[in-house]
Coordinates of N, CA and C in Angstrom, one line a residue:
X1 N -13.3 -50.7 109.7 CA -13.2 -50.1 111.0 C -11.9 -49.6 111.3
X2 N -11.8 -48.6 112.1 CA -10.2 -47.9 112.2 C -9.9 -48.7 113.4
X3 N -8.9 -48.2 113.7 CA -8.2 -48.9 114.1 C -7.5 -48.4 115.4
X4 N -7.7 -47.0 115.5 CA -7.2 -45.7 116.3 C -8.8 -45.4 116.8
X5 N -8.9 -46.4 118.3 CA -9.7 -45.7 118.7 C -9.7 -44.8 120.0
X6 N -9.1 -44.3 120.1 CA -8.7 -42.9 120.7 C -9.4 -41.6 120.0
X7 N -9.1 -41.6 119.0 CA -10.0 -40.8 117.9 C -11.5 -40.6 117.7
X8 N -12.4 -39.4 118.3 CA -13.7 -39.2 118.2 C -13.9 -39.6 116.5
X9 N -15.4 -40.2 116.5 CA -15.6 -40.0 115.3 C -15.6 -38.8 114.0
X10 N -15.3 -38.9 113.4 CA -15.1 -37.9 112.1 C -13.8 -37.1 112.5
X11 N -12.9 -37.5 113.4 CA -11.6 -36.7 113.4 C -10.8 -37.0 112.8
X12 N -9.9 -36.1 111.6 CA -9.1 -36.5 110.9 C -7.5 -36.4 111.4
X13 N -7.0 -35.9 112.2 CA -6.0 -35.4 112.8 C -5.7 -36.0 113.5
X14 N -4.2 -36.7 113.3 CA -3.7 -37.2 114.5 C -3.3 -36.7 116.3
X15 N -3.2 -35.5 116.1 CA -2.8 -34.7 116.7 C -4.2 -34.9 118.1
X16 N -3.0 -35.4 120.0 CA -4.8 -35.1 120.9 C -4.6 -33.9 121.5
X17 N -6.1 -34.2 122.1 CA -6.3 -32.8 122.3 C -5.3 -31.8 123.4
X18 N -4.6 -31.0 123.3 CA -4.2 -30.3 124.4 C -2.7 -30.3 123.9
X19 N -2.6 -31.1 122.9 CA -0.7 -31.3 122.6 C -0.8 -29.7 121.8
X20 N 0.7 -29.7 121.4 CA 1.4 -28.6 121.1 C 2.0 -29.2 119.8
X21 N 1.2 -28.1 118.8 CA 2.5 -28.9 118.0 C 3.8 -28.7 117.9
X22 N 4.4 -29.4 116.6 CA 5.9 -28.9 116.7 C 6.1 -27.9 116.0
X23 N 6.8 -26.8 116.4 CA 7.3 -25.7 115.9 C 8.5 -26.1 114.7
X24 N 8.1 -25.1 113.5 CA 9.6 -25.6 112.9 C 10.8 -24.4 113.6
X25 N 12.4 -25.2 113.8 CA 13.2 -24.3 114.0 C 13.1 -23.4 113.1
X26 N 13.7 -22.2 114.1 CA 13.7 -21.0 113.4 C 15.3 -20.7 112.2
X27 N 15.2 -20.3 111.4 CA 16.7 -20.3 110.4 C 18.1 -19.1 110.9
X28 N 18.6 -19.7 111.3 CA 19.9 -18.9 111.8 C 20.1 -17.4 110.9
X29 N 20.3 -16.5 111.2 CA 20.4 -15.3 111.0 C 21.6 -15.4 110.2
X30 N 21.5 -14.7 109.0 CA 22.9 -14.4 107.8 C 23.3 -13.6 109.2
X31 N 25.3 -13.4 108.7 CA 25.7 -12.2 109.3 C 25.7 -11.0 109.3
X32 N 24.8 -10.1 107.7 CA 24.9 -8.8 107.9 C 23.7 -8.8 108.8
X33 N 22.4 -10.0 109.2 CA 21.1 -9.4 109.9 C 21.9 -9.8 111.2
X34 N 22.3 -10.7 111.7 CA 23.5 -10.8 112.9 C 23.5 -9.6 113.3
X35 N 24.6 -9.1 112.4 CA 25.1 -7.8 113.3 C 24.6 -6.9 113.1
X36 N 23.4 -6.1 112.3 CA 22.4 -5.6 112.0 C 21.6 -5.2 113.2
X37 N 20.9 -6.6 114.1 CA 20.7 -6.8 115.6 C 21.7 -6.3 116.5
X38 N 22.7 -6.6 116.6 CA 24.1 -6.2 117.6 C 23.9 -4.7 117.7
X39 N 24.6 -4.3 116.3 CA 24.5 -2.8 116.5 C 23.5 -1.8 116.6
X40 N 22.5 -2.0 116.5 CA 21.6 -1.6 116.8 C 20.8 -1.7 118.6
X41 N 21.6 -3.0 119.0 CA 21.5 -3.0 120.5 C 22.4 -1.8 120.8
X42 N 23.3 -1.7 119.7 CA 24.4 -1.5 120.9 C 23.9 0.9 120.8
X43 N 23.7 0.7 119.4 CA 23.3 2.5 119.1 C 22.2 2.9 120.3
X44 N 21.3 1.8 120.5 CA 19.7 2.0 120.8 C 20.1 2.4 122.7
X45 N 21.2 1.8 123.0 CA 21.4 1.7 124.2 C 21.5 0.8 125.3
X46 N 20.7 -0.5 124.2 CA 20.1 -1.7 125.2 C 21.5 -2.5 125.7
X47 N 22.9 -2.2 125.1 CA 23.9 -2.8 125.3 C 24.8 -2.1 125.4
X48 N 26.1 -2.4 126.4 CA 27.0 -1.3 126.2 C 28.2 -1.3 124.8
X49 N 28.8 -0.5 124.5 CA 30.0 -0.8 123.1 C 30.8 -1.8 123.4
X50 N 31.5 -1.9 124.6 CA 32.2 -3.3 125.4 C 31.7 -4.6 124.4
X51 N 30.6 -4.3 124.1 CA 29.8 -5.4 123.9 C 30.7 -5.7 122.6
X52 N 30.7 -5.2 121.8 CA 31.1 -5.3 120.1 C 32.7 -5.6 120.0
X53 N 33.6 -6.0 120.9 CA 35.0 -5.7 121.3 C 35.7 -6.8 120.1
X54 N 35.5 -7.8 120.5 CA 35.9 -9.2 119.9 C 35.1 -9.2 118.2
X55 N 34.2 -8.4 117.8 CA 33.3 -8.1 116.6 C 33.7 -7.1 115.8
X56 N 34.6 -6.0 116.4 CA 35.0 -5.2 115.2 C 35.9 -5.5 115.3
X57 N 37.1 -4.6 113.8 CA 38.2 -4.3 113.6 C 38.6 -3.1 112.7
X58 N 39.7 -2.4 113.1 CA 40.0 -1.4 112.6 C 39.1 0.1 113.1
X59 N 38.8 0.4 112.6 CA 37.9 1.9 113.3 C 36.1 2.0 113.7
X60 N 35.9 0.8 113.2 CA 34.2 0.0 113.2 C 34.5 0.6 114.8
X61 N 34.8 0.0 116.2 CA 35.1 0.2 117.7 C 35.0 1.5 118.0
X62 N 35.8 2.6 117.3 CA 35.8 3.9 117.7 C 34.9 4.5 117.1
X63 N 34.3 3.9 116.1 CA 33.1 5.0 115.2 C 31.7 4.8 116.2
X64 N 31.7 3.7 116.6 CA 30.4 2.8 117.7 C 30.5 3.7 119.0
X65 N 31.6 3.8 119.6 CA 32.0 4.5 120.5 C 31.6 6.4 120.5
X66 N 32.1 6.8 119.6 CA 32.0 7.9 119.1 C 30.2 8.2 118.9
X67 N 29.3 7.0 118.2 CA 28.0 7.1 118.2 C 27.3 7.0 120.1
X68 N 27.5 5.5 120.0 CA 26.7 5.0 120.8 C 26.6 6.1 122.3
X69 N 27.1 6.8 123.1 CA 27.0 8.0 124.1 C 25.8 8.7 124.2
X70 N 25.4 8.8 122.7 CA 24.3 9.9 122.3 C 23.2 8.8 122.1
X71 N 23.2 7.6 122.2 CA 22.2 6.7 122.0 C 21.4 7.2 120.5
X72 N 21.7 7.1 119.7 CA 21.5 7.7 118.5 C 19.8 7.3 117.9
X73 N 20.2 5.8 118.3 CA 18.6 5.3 118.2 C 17.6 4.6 119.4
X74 N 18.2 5.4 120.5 CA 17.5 5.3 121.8 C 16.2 6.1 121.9
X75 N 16.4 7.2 122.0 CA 15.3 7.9 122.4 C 14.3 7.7 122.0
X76 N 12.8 7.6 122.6 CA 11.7 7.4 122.2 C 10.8 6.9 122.5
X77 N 9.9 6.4 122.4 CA 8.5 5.6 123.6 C 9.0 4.5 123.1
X78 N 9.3 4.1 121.5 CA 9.3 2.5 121.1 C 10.8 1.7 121.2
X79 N 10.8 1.0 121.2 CA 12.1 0.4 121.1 C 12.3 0.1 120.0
X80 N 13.1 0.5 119.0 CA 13.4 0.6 118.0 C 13.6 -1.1 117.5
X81 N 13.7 -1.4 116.2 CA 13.6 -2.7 115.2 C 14.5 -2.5 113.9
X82 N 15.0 -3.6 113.4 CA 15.6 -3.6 112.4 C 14.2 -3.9 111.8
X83 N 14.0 -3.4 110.4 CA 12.8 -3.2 109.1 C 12.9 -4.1 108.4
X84 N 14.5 -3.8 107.8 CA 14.7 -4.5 106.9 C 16.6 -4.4 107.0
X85 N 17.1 -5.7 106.3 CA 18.6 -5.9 105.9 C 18.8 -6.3 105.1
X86 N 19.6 -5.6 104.2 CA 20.3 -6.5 102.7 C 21.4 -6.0 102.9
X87 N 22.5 -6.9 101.6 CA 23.4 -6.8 101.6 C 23.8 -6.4 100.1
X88 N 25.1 -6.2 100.1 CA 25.9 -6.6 98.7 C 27.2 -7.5 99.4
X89 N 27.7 -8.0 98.3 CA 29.1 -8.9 98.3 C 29.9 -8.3 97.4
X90 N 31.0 -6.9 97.7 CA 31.5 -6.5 96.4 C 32.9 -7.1 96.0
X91 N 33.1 -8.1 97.2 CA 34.4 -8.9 96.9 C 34.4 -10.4 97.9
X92 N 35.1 -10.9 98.0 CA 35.0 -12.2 98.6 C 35.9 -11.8 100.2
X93 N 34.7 -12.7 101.1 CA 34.9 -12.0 102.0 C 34.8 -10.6 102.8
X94 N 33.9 -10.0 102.2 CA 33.4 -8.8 101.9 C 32.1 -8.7 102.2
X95 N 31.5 -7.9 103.3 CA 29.8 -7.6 103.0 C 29.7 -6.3 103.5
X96 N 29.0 -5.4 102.1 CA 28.5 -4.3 102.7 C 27.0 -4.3 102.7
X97 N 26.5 -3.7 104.1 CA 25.0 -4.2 104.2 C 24.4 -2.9 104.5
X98 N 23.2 -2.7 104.3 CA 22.2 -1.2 104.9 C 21.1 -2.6 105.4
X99 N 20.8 -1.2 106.5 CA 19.4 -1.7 107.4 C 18.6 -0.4 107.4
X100 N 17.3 -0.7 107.9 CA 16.2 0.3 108.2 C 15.9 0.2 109.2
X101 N 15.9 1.2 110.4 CA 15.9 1.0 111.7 C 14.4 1.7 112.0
X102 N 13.7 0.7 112.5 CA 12.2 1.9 113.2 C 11.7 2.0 114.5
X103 N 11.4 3.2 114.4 CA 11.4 3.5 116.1 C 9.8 4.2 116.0
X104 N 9.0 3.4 116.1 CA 7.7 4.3 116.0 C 7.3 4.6 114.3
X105 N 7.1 6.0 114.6 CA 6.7 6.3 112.7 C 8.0 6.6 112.4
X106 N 9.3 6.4 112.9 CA 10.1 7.4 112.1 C 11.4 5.8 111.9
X107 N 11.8 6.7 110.5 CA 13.2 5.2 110.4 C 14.5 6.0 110.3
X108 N 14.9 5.3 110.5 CA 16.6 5.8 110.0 C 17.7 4.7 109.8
X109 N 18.4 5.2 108.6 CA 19.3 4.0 107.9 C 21.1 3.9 108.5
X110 N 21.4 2.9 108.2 CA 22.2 2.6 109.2 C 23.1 1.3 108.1
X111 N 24.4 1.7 107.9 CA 25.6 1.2 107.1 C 26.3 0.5 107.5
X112 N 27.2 -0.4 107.2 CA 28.1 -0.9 107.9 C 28.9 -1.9 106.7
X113 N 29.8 -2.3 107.6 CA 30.8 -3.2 106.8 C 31.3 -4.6 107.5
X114 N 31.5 -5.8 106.9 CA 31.6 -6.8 107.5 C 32.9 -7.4 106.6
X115 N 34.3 -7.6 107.4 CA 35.3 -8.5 106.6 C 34.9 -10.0 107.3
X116 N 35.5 -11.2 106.7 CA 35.9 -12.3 107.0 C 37.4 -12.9 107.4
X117 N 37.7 -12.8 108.7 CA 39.2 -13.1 108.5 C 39.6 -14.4 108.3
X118 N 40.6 -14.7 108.6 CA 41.2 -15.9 108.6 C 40.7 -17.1 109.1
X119 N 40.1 -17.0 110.4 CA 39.6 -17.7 111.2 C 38.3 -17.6 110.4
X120 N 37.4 -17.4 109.6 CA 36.7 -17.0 109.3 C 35.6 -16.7 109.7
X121 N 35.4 -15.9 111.1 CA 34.7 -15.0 111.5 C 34.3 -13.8 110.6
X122 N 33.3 -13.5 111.1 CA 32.9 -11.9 110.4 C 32.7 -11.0 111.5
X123 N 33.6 -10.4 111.1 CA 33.5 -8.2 112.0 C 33.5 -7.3 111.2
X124 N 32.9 -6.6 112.3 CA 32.3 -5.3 111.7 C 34.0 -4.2 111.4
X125 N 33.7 -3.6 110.4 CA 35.2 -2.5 109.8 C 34.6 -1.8 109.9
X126 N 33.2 -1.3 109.4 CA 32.5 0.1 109.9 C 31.3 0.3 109.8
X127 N 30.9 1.6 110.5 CA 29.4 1.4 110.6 C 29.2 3.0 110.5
X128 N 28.2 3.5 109.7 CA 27.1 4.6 109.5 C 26.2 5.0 110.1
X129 N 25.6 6.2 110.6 CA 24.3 6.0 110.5 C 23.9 7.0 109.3
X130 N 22.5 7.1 108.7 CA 22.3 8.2 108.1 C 21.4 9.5 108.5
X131 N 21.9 10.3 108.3 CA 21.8 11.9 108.8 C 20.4 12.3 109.3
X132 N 19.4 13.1 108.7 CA 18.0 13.3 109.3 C 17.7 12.0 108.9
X133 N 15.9 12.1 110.1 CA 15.3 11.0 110.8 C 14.6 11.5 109.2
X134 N 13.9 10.2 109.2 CA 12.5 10.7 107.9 C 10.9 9.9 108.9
X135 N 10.4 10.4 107.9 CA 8.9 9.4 108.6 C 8.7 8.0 107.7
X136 N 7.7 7.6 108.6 CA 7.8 5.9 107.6 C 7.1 6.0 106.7
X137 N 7.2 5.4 105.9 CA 6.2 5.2 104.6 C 5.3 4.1 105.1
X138 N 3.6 4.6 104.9 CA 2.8 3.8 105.6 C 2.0 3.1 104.0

């Protein structure tokens, strides 16, 4: 005889009725997808450049600035998404990453650079975007 009688017969699951289960935490974002998200807030329009202040160094600030006016990946019915992010590590303390930005059917790629300083934070040193829109590969 069981023992758990709370449990209709033939139920195998602890679990009653109406609970939730537990979600597993979600896994913290590497920093090239980090800032992958950021800048692309910040191209798309959904944020101002102010935003990225304390995040870049060196000319990364004025290249963002120089983009972001023209909302580069704003326009459009969709709100644009990061696709995909990878990186390379071509030295220590070093990340150069590409992303695939989609806005509907169309993508566009998007560069950037990430040092580590001292404090060992990561900022952005520079950022790309790439030239014509293409269509997505369906």
């Amino acid at each position: 005889m069981s023992t758990d009688r709370t449990r209709p017969a033939g139920r195998r699951d602890r679990t009653r009725p109406g609970t939730v289960p537990a979600q597993r935490p979600t896994r913290p974002l590497r920093p090239h997808q980090w800032f992958a998200e950021r800048l692309l807030a910040v191209l798309s329009g959904q944020r101002p450049v102010h935003w990225m202040l304390g995040h870049t160094i060196g000319d990364a600030y004025d290249q963002l600035a120089e983009l972001a006016p023209d909302t580069p990946l704003g326009p459009g019915s969709r709100r644009p998404v990061v696709r995909a992010c990878h990186c390379t590590q071509p030295a220590t303390g070093v990340v150069e990453a590409f992303a695939s930005i989609a806005t509907g059917d169309r993508v566009r790629a998007m560069a950037f650079r990430l040092e580590q300083g001292p404090d060992l934070r990561w900022r952005c040193a520079a950022v790309d975007l790439g030239g014509e829109r293409l269509h997505a590969i369906r």
